[in-house]
Short mmCIF file of N, CA and C in Angstrom, two decimals:
data_model
loop_
_atom_site.label_atom_id
_atom_site.label_comp_id
_atom_site.label_asym_id
_atom_site.label_seq_id
_atom_site.Cartn_x
_atom_site.Cartn_y
_atom_site.Cartn_z
N MET A 24 100.95 101.89 102.38
CA MET A 24 102.58 101.93 101.76
C MET A 24 102.80 100.85 100.35
N ALA A 25 102.13 99.72 100.60
CA ALA A 25 102.44 98.95 99.46
C ALA A 25 101.40 99.54 98.67
N ASP A 26 100.31 100.45 98.67
CA ASP A 26 99.26 100.38 97.80
C ASP A 26 100.98 101.91 97.02
N ASP A 27 101.19 102.52 97.32
CA ASP A 27 101.58 103.26 97.15
C ASP A 27 103.03 102.94 96.06
N PHE A 28 103.87 101.73 96.49
CA PHE A 28 104.61 101.00 95.48
C PHE A 28 103.94 100.38 94.60
N LYS A 29 102.80 99.71 94.71
CA LYS A 29 102.10 99.03 93.89
C LYS A 29 101.66 100.18 92.41
N ALA A 30 100.77 101.39 92.87
CA ALA A 30 101.00 102.70 92.05
C ALA A 30 101.94 103.19 91.45
N ASN A 31 102.91 103.25 92.08
CA ASN A 31 104.25 103.40 91.44
C ASN A 31 104.93 102.63 90.40
N GLU A 32 104.70 101.55 90.98
CA GLU A 32 105.13 100.42 89.70
C GLU A 32 104.11 100.45 88.38
N VAL A 33 103.06 100.76 88.66
CA VAL A 33 102.00 101.09 87.58
C VAL A 33 102.24 101.70 87.20
N SER A 34 102.46 103.08 87.45
CA SER A 34 102.84 103.93 86.37
C SER A 34 104.22 103.87 85.60
N GLU A 35 104.89 103.11 86.34
CA GLU A 35 106.12 103.27 85.55
C GLU A 35 106.05 102.57 84.31
N ARG A 36 105.60 101.29 84.71
CA ARG A 36 105.29 100.19 83.63
C ARG A 36 104.58 100.57 82.52
N TYR A 37 103.17 101.49 82.57
CA TYR A 37 102.51 102.60 81.77
C TYR A 37 103.43 103.25 80.79
N ALA A 38 104.10 104.23 81.77
CA ALA A 38 105.24 105.16 81.41
C ALA A 38 106.17 104.60 80.11
N ARG A 39 106.61 103.57 80.57
CA ARG A 39 107.79 102.93 79.43
C ARG A 39 107.08 102.67 78.26
N ALA A 40 106.14 102.02 78.55
CA ALA A 40 104.95 101.20 77.63
C ALA A 40 104.87 102.37 76.43
N LEU A 41 104.74 103.97 77.46
CA LEU A 41 103.90 104.82 75.99
C LEU A 41 105.56 105.22 75.54
N PHE A 42 106.71 105.21 76.07
CA PHE A 42 107.71 106.31 75.93
C PHE A 42 108.36 105.27 74.85
N GLU A 43 108.32 103.58 74.80
CA GLU A 43 109.00 102.81 73.87
C GLU A 43 107.74 103.23 72.64
N LEU A 44 106.23 103.14 72.44
CA LEU A 44 106.00 103.19 71.33
C LEU A 44 105.77 104.43 70.59
N ALA A 45 105.92 105.67 71.81
CA ALA A 45 106.42 107.30 71.31
C ALA A 45 107.96 107.51 70.42
N ASP A 46 108.50 106.60 71.00
CA ASP A 46 109.95 106.34 70.49
C ASP A 46 110.03 105.71 68.79
N GLU A 47 109.20 104.50 69.06
CA GLU A 47 109.28 103.93 67.36
C GLU A 47 108.23 104.83 66.63
N ALA A 48 107.74 105.62 67.05
CA ALA A 48 106.94 106.49 65.90
C ALA A 48 107.36 107.83 65.88
N GLY A 49 108.53 107.60 66.20
CA GLY A 49 109.35 108.76 66.28
C GLY A 49 108.48 109.91 67.04
N SER A 50 108.07 110.10 68.04
CA SER A 50 107.30 111.30 68.17
C SER A 50 106.96 111.46 69.84
N ILE A 51 108.52 111.05 70.18
CA ILE A 51 108.85 110.77 71.88
C ILE A 51 108.76 112.65 72.26
N ASP A 52 108.90 113.93 71.51
CA ASP A 52 109.09 114.95 71.66
C ASP A 52 107.75 115.39 72.01
N GLN A 53 106.82 115.12 70.90
CA GLN A 53 105.55 115.50 70.56
C GLN A 53 104.30 114.67 72.02
N VAL A 54 105.00 113.82 72.63
CA VAL A 54 103.88 113.38 72.82
C VAL A 54 103.98 113.32 74.60
N ARG A 55 105.50 114.12 74.80
CA ARG A 55 106.03 114.76 75.84
C ARG A 55 105.49 116.19 76.01
N SER A 56 105.38 117.27 75.10
CA SER A 56 104.91 117.98 75.16
C SER A 56 103.25 117.72 75.39
N ASP A 57 102.64 116.95 74.96
CA ASP A 57 100.97 116.69 75.62
C ASP A 57 101.10 116.28 76.82
N LEU A 58 102.19 115.95 77.18
CA LEU A 58 101.81 115.36 78.86
C LEU A 58 101.77 116.44 79.46
N LYS A 59 103.04 117.38 78.94
CA LYS A 59 103.40 118.28 79.61
C LYS A 59 101.77 119.40 79.74
N SER A 60 101.04 119.46 78.52
CA SER A 60 100.12 120.36 79.04
C SER A 60 99.66 119.97 79.74
N LEU A 61 99.09 118.60 79.45
CA LEU A 61 98.30 117.56 80.64
C LEU A 61 98.31 117.94 82.25
N LYS A 62 99.54 118.09 82.68
CA LYS A 62 99.90 118.29 83.76
C LYS A 62 99.46 119.24 83.77
N ALA A 63 99.75 120.24 83.49
CA ALA A 63 99.44 122.01 83.70
C ALA A 63 97.72 122.02 83.73
N MET A 64 97.43 121.10 82.90
CA MET A 64 95.89 121.49 82.93
C MET A 64 95.60 120.26 84.65
N LEU A 65 95.83 119.61 84.69
CA LEU A 65 95.51 118.97 86.31
C LEU A 65 95.84 119.80 86.93
N ALA A 66 96.97 120.26 86.93
CA ALA A 66 97.77 121.13 88.45
C ALA A 66 96.82 122.89 88.64
N ASP A 67 96.03 123.04 87.52
CA ASP A 67 95.57 124.20 87.61
C ASP A 67 93.59 123.53 87.88
N SER A 68 93.37 122.53 87.76
CA SER A 68 92.10 122.64 87.64
C SER A 68 92.04 121.36 88.76
N ALA A 69 91.53 121.74 90.12
CA ALA A 69 90.85 120.87 91.03
C ALA A 69 89.62 119.49 90.99
N GLU A 70 89.05 120.69 89.78
CA GLU A 70 87.69 119.64 89.23
C GLU A 70 88.29 118.72 88.30
N LEU A 71 89.30 118.70 87.53
CA LEU A 71 89.91 117.65 86.63
C LEU A 71 90.69 116.67 87.28
N ARG A 72 91.27 117.41 88.41
CA ARG A 72 92.02 116.20 89.15
C ARG A 72 91.28 115.27 89.70
N ARG A 73 90.36 115.87 90.62
CA ARG A 73 89.37 114.80 91.09
C ARG A 73 88.22 113.95 90.26
N ALA A 74 88.04 114.82 89.05
CA ALA A 74 87.73 113.32 88.04
C ALA A 74 88.15 112.58 87.39
N VAL A 75 89.62 113.01 87.21
CA VAL A 75 90.49 111.78 87.33
C VAL A 75 91.02 110.35 88.15
N THR A 76 91.08 111.02 89.24
CA THR A 76 91.60 110.27 90.46
C THR A 76 90.65 109.98 91.58
N SER A 77 89.01 110.43 91.27
CA SER A 77 88.52 109.70 92.29
C SER A 77 87.71 108.35 91.72
N PRO A 78 87.21 107.47 92.93
CA PRO A 78 86.98 106.36 92.48
C PRO A 78 85.46 106.57 92.10
N ILE A 79 84.55 107.29 92.64
CA ILE A 79 83.10 108.00 92.54
C ILE A 79 82.99 108.11 90.57
N TYR A 80 83.62 108.12 90.22
CA TYR A 80 83.29 108.89 88.42
C TYR A 80 84.15 107.12 87.82
N SER A 81 83.51 106.98 87.11
CA SER A 81 83.70 105.51 86.17
C SER A 81 84.44 105.73 85.19
N ALA A 82 85.39 104.56 84.84
CA ALA A 82 86.22 104.54 84.00
C ALA A 82 85.81 105.35 82.82
N GLU A 83 84.58 104.59 82.61
CA GLU A 83 84.14 105.23 81.10
C GLU A 83 84.07 106.91 80.90
N ASP A 84 83.87 107.12 82.28
CA ASP A 84 83.48 108.97 82.06
C ASP A 84 84.76 109.61 82.44
N LYS A 85 85.62 108.69 82.94
CA LYS A 85 86.90 109.39 82.65
C LYS A 85 87.85 109.41 81.78
N GLY A 86 87.62 107.79 81.03
CA GLY A 86 88.28 108.11 79.92
C GLY A 86 87.56 108.89 78.41
N LYS A 87 85.80 109.19 78.38
CA LYS A 87 85.84 110.36 78.08
C LYS A 87 86.20 111.59 77.95
N ALA A 88 86.19 111.92 78.96
CA ALA A 88 87.40 113.27 79.74
C ALA A 88 88.36 113.20 79.53
N LEU A 89 88.95 112.61 79.10
CA LEU A 89 90.65 112.45 78.99
C LEU A 89 90.49 112.66 77.38
N VAL A 90 89.56 111.77 76.61
CA VAL A 90 89.77 111.59 75.36
C VAL A 90 89.01 112.83 74.67
N ALA A 91 88.47 113.33 75.31
CA ALA A 91 87.77 115.03 75.14
C ALA A 91 88.84 116.04 74.71
N ILE A 92 89.47 116.09 76.63
CA ILE A 92 90.49 116.72 76.69
C ILE A 92 91.76 117.05 75.26
N ALA A 93 92.03 115.49 75.00
CA ALA A 93 93.28 115.24 73.81
C ALA A 93 92.75 115.73 72.76
N ALA A 94 91.18 115.23 72.42
CA ALA A 94 90.86 115.90 70.88
C ALA A 94 90.42 117.29 70.78
N LYS A 95 90.38 118.29 71.90
CA LYS A 95 90.18 119.50 72.24
C LYS A 95 91.85 120.16 71.99
N SER A 96 92.84 119.89 72.90
CA SER A 96 93.79 120.27 72.82
C SER A 96 95.01 119.86 71.67
N GLY A 97 94.41 119.01 70.70
CA GLY A 97 95.06 118.54 69.80
C GLY A 97 96.21 117.92 70.05
N PHE A 98 96.55 116.69 70.81
CA PHE A 98 97.16 115.76 71.19
C PHE A 98 97.23 114.93 69.97
N ASN A 99 98.70 114.40 69.89
CA ASN A 99 99.12 113.71 69.39
C ASN A 99 98.23 112.10 69.39
N MET A 100 97.59 111.29 68.25
CA MET A 100 96.95 110.48 68.53
C MET A 100 97.15 109.00 69.18
N LEU A 101 98.68 109.09 69.39
CA LEU A 101 99.01 108.12 70.36
C LEU A 101 98.88 108.49 71.91
N THR A 102 98.93 109.88 71.88
CA THR A 102 98.53 110.00 73.27
C THR A 102 97.28 110.50 73.72
N ALA A 103 96.23 110.58 72.45
CA ALA A 103 95.01 110.02 72.80
C ALA A 103 94.20 108.78 73.09
N LYS A 104 95.58 107.98 72.12
CA LYS A 104 94.89 106.22 72.11
C LYS A 104 95.49 105.99 73.77
N PHE A 105 96.41 106.39 74.07
CA PHE A 105 96.85 106.09 75.83
C PHE A 105 96.25 106.55 76.36
N LEU A 106 95.28 107.73 76.28
CA LEU A 106 94.86 108.06 77.71
C LEU A 106 93.71 107.40 77.67
N GLY A 107 92.59 106.51 76.57
CA GLY A 107 91.46 106.31 77.12
C GLY A 107 92.18 104.74 76.73
N LEU A 108 93.10 104.02 76.43
CA LEU A 108 93.38 102.54 77.51
C LEU A 108 93.99 102.75 78.96
N LEU A 109 94.27 103.77 79.28
CA LEU A 109 95.00 103.50 80.63
C LEU A 109 93.46 103.80 81.12
N THR A 110 92.49 104.71 81.00
CA THR A 110 90.83 104.65 81.44
C THR A 110 90.18 103.64 81.52
N GLN A 111 90.49 103.07 80.28
CA GLN A 111 89.49 101.48 80.04
C GLN A 111 89.96 100.97 81.06
N ASN A 112 91.38 101.05 81.61
CA ASN A 112 91.76 99.72 82.18
C ASN A 112 91.98 100.22 83.65
N ASP A 113 91.06 100.87 83.93
CA ASP A 113 90.79 101.92 85.26
C ASP A 113 92.59 102.18 86.04
N ARG A 114 92.72 102.69 85.14
CA ARG A 114 94.30 103.30 85.85
C ARG A 114 94.87 104.95 85.51
N ALA A 115 93.40 105.68 85.63
CA ALA A 115 93.40 106.85 85.34
C ALA A 115 94.09 107.35 86.66
N ALA A 116 94.18 107.47 87.49
CA ALA A 116 94.36 107.47 88.86
C ALA A 116 96.14 107.59 89.18
N VAL A 117 96.42 106.98 88.09
CA VAL A 117 97.59 106.85 88.19
C VAL A 117 98.70 107.62 86.70
N LEU A 118 97.61 108.12 86.47
CA LEU A 118 97.89 109.23 85.70
C LEU A 118 99.16 110.56 85.88
N PRO A 119 99.27 111.31 86.86
CA PRO A 119 100.84 111.95 86.91
C PRO A 119 101.89 111.23 87.46
N GLY A 120 101.69 109.84 88.07
CA GLY A 120 102.83 109.09 88.23
C GLY A 120 103.46 108.74 86.95
N VAL A 121 102.31 108.07 85.90
CA VAL A 121 102.82 108.20 84.23
C VAL A 121 103.79 109.34 83.60
N ILE A 122 103.10 110.46 83.96
CA ILE A 122 103.74 111.71 83.09
C ILE A 122 104.91 111.73 83.66
N ALA A 123 105.28 111.91 85.31
CA ALA A 123 106.58 111.57 85.56
C ALA A 123 107.48 110.80 85.06
N GLY A 124 107.09 109.28 85.16
CA GLY A 124 107.69 108.61 84.75
C GLY A 124 108.32 108.62 83.35
N TYR A 125 107.76 109.42 82.47
CA TYR A 125 107.70 109.37 81.03
C TYR A 125 108.86 110.66 81.00
N GLU A 126 108.25 111.53 81.85
CA GLU A 126 109.72 112.60 81.67
C GLU A 126 110.97 112.55 82.34
N ALA A 127 111.13 111.42 83.06
CA ALA A 127 112.43 110.73 83.16
C ALA A 127 112.90 110.11 81.77
N LEU A 128 111.89 108.76 81.29
CA LEU A 128 112.42 108.78 80.35
C LEU A 128 113.15 108.95 79.35
N TRP A 129 112.34 109.84 79.25
CA TRP A 129 112.51 110.94 78.07
C TRP A 129 113.91 111.88 78.43
N ALA A 130 113.93 112.26 79.56
CA ALA A 130 115.02 112.87 79.75
C ALA A 130 116.64 112.22 80.12
N ARG A 131 116.46 110.81 80.33
CA ARG A 131 117.53 110.13 79.98
C ARG A 131 117.66 109.82 78.80
N LYS A 132 116.73 109.88 77.64
CA LYS A 132 117.10 109.44 76.23
C LYS A 132 117.65 110.60 76.10
N THR A 133 117.66 111.37 76.10
CA THR A 133 117.68 113.36 75.16
C THR A 133 119.19 113.99 76.21
N GLY A 134 119.38 113.36 76.93
CA GLY A 134 120.41 113.78 78.03
C GLY A 134 120.14 115.34 78.70
N VAL A 135 118.83 115.61 78.81
CA VAL A 135 118.33 116.83 79.27
C VAL A 135 117.76 116.47 80.21
N VAL A 136 118.39 117.53 81.74
CA VAL A 136 118.14 117.24 82.96
C VAL A 136 116.97 118.19 82.93
N GLY A 137 115.60 117.85 83.84
CA GLY A 137 114.99 119.12 84.27
C GLY A 137 115.56 119.92 84.99
N ALA A 138 115.11 121.11 85.41
CA ALA A 138 115.41 122.23 86.92
C ALA A 138 114.22 122.98 87.28
N GLU A 139 113.78 122.73 88.32
CA GLU A 139 112.86 123.56 88.51
C GLU A 139 113.47 125.14 89.35
N VAL A 140 113.29 126.30 89.07
CA VAL A 140 113.75 127.30 89.43
C VAL A 140 112.65 128.23 90.64
N ILE A 141 112.75 128.65 92.01
CA ILE A 141 111.81 129.02 92.44
C ILE A 141 112.78 130.45 92.87
N SER A 142 111.78 131.23 92.53
CA SER A 142 111.72 132.30 93.20
C SER A 142 111.14 133.26 93.61
N ALA A 143 111.41 134.67 94.73
CA ALA A 143 110.31 135.31 95.11
C ALA A 143 110.10 136.60 93.85
N GLN A 144 110.73 136.56 92.89
CA GLN A 144 110.15 137.46 92.02
C GLN A 144 110.10 136.73 91.01
N PRO A 145 110.02 137.07 89.48
CA PRO A 145 109.95 136.68 88.42
C PRO A 145 111.70 137.26 87.95
N LEU A 146 112.02 136.34 87.66
CA LEU A 146 113.23 136.32 86.68
C LEU A 146 113.39 136.77 85.27
N SER A 147 114.64 137.82 85.29
CA SER A 147 114.70 138.15 84.22
C SER A 147 115.39 136.99 83.12
N ALA A 148 115.02 137.45 81.37
CA ALA A 148 115.66 136.48 80.83
C ALA A 148 117.56 136.19 80.50
N ALA A 149 117.63 137.12 81.25
CA ALA A 149 119.72 137.12 81.41
C ALA A 149 119.95 136.17 82.96
N GLN A 150 119.05 136.70 83.79
CA GLN A 150 119.26 135.93 85.15
C GLN A 150 118.92 134.33 84.66
N LEU A 151 117.86 134.02 84.06
CA LEU A 151 117.78 132.68 83.85
C LEU A 151 118.75 131.81 82.97
N LYS A 152 119.57 132.80 82.13
CA LYS A 152 120.18 132.73 81.43
C LYS A 152 121.78 132.06 82.16
N ASN A 153 122.08 133.12 83.28
CA ASN A 153 123.20 132.66 84.00
C ASN A 153 122.58 131.71 85.22
N ILE A 154 121.72 131.35 85.20
CA ILE A 154 121.22 130.19 86.03
C ILE A 154 121.15 128.68 85.39
N LYS A 155 121.08 128.77 83.88
CA LYS A 155 121.11 127.74 83.27
C LYS A 155 122.64 127.11 82.82
N SER A 156 123.53 128.32 82.51
CA SER A 156 124.99 128.35 82.72
C SER A 156 125.70 127.76 83.57
N ALA A 157 125.19 128.36 84.93
CA ALA A 157 125.76 127.54 85.72
C ALA A 157 125.51 126.19 86.21
N LEU A 158 124.41 125.77 85.91
CA LEU A 158 123.63 124.44 86.08
C LEU A 158 124.00 123.41 85.29
N ARG A 159 124.61 124.09 83.59
CA ARG A 159 125.60 123.40 83.00
C ARG A 159 126.84 122.75 83.27
N THR A 160 127.17 124.00 84.34
CA THR A 160 128.86 123.52 84.59
C THR A 160 129.03 122.37 85.54
N ALA A 161 127.96 122.79 86.39
CA ALA A 161 127.74 121.93 87.76
C ALA A 161 127.18 120.50 87.01
N LEU A 162 126.26 120.45 86.43
CA LEU A 162 125.92 119.07 86.37
C LEU A 162 126.35 118.47 84.76
N GLY A 163 127.24 119.45 84.01
CA GLY A 163 128.01 118.48 82.93
C GLY A 163 126.35 117.92 82.00
N GLN A 164 125.63 118.72 82.21
CA GLN A 164 124.20 117.98 81.22
C GLN A 164 123.70 119.71 81.17
N ASP A 165 122.40 119.81 80.12
CA ASP A 165 121.93 120.98 79.23
C ASP A 165 120.89 120.47 80.50
N PRO A 166 120.25 121.67 81.24
CA PRO A 166 119.39 121.81 82.06
C PRO A 166 117.95 122.21 81.27
N GLU A 167 116.79 121.53 81.35
CA GLU A 167 115.80 122.35 80.90
C GLU A 167 114.83 122.94 82.25
N LEU A 168 115.40 124.42 82.17
CA LEU A 168 114.65 124.77 83.22
C LEU A 168 113.11 125.48 83.11
N GLU A 169 112.31 125.24 84.46
CA GLU A 169 111.16 125.84 84.53
C GLU A 169 111.14 126.56 85.54
N ALA A 170 111.23 128.25 85.39
CA ALA A 170 110.80 129.29 86.18
C ALA A 170 109.34 129.12 87.34
N ARG A 171 109.37 129.72 88.57
CA ARG A 171 108.31 129.63 88.89
C ARG A 171 108.47 130.68 90.48
N VAL A 172 107.23 131.42 90.77
CA VAL A 172 107.27 132.49 91.54
C VAL A 172 106.93 131.62 92.84
N ASP A 173 107.30 132.30 93.99
CA ASP A 173 106.83 131.84 95.19
C ASP A 173 107.19 132.63 95.96
N PRO A 174 106.42 133.73 96.43
CA PRO A 174 106.85 135.20 97.23
C PRO A 174 106.92 134.66 98.66
N SER A 175 106.52 133.40 99.39
CA SER A 175 106.73 132.94 100.80
C SER A 175 108.64 132.77 100.86
N ILE A 176 108.97 132.44 100.02
CA ILE A 176 110.59 132.69 99.71
C ILE A 176 111.13 133.75 100.31
N LEU A 177 111.16 134.60 100.17
CA LEU A 177 111.29 136.65 100.56
C LEU A 177 112.16 136.51 99.54
N GLY A 178 113.17 135.87 99.40
CA GLY A 178 114.26 136.53 98.40
C GLY A 178 115.47 134.92 98.02
N GLY A 179 115.89 134.91 97.36
CA GLY A 179 117.00 134.11 97.03
C GLY A 179 116.30 133.36 95.82
N LEU A 180 116.82 131.96 96.20
CA LEU A 180 116.56 130.89 95.13
C LEU A 180 116.14 129.55 95.35
N LYS A 181 115.68 128.69 95.03
CA LYS A 181 115.00 127.19 95.28
C LYS A 181 115.57 126.97 93.81
N VAL A 182 116.07 125.62 93.57
CA VAL A 182 116.72 124.87 92.35
C VAL A 182 116.58 123.59 92.78
N LYS A 183 115.43 122.74 92.36
CA LYS A 183 115.50 121.26 92.17
C LYS A 183 115.83 120.78 90.97
N VAL A 184 116.66 119.83 91.07
CA VAL A 184 116.84 119.12 89.96
C VAL A 184 116.99 117.57 90.42
N GLY A 185 116.04 116.73 89.48
CA GLY A 185 116.07 115.74 90.15
C GLY A 185 114.95 115.48 91.18
N SER A 186 115.68 114.41 92.46
CA SER A 186 115.14 114.56 93.84
C SER A 186 116.07 115.50 94.37
N LYS A 187 116.86 116.14 93.85
CA LYS A 187 118.30 117.02 95.04
C LYS A 187 117.37 118.57 94.79
N LEU A 188 117.59 119.19 96.02
CA LEU A 188 116.97 120.41 96.21
C LEU A 188 118.13 121.36 96.47
N PHE A 189 118.46 122.67 95.96
CA PHE A 189 119.50 123.35 96.78
C PHE A 189 118.53 124.63 97.06
N ASP A 190 118.44 124.94 98.27
CA ASP A 190 117.69 126.24 98.72
C ASP A 190 118.93 126.63 99.27
N ALA A 191 118.86 128.16 98.58
CA ALA A 191 119.34 129.33 98.97
C ALA A 191 118.36 130.70 99.05
N SER A 192 117.18 130.22 99.96
CA SER A 192 116.23 130.94 100.03
C SER A 192 116.21 132.09 101.18
N LEU A 193 115.97 133.37 101.19
CA LEU A 193 116.13 134.25 102.48
C LEU A 193 115.20 133.29 103.83
N LYS A 194 113.89 132.72 103.33
CA LYS A 194 113.27 132.62 104.52
C LYS A 194 113.88 131.21 104.63
N THR A 195 114.25 130.30 104.43
CA THR A 195 115.56 128.92 104.83
C THR A 195 116.48 129.83 105.94
N LYS A 196 117.51 130.33 105.29
CA LYS A 196 118.00 131.39 106.24
C LYS A 196 117.57 131.67 107.52
N LEU A 197 116.31 132.59 107.38
CA LEU A 197 116.17 133.01 108.51
C LEU A 197 115.49 131.91 109.97
N ASP A 198 115.24 130.54 108.98
CA ASP A 198 114.06 130.19 109.97
C ASP A 198 116.02 129.14 110.51
N THR A 199 116.56 128.87 109.64
CA THR A 199 117.86 128.10 110.54
C THR A 199 118.88 128.94 111.29
N LEU A 200 118.43 130.69 111.08
CA LEU A 200 118.98 131.78 112.06
C LEU A 200 118.41 131.37 113.90
N LYS A 201 117.08 131.17 113.06
CA LYS A 201 115.71 131.34 114.42
C LYS A 201 115.76 130.25 115.07
N PHE A 202 116.27 128.34 114.73
CA PHE A 202 116.31 127.77 115.12
C PHE A 202 117.72 127.69 115.99
N ALA A 203 118.39 128.09 115.57
CA ALA A 203 120.27 128.25 116.23
C ALA A 203 119.83 129.61 117.38
N LEU A 204 118.75 130.12 117.02
CA LEU A 204 118.60 131.31 118.58
C LEU A 204 118.02 130.58 119.77
N LYS A 205 116.91 129.78 119.12
CA LYS A 205 115.95 129.16 120.22
C LYS A 205 117.09 127.67 121.22
N ARG A 206 117.85 127.45 120.50
CA ARG A 206 118.86 126.29 120.85
C ARG A 206 119.76 126.76 121.84
N ALA A 207 120.41 127.98 121.48
CA ALA A 207 121.02 128.92 122.36
C ALA A 207 120.82 129.34 123.58
#
């Protein structure tokens, strides 16, 4: 548990440093876009996740991999240099925490709150617009929606805003009913 706290503290410190540098350079949105792309790459590739977080690979190898990805993806120079510094300091394993920390700092600065909408089937543009409008009313802030499809919820929606989860999925309702019937 102490290691988790330390890793979280380290990732927040790096995220804050990157955000402040990006803010000074006037490129907070571009760095955010780079980090979102990198997050998607990490989510899509188990091999990349392993290469970044595994202690088997040297910091130098991790740095080469991340800097090559940054160059090939056309990342902002600040993002590329940051990734090099992160690996040089042997902190590549905290990269997912750095990305999350940067996202939180960006949201605080811009007043936009991130929201993840999970549905059993793809939502139409009109449905997403209605959800965004309802969230704007409920939160008093502009939400930035990220839609995801998860057929296992069977129907309904799950909406995650920050650390809060609003679960109106059919699977959860059925599980609740099943639990209530077992208790009866």
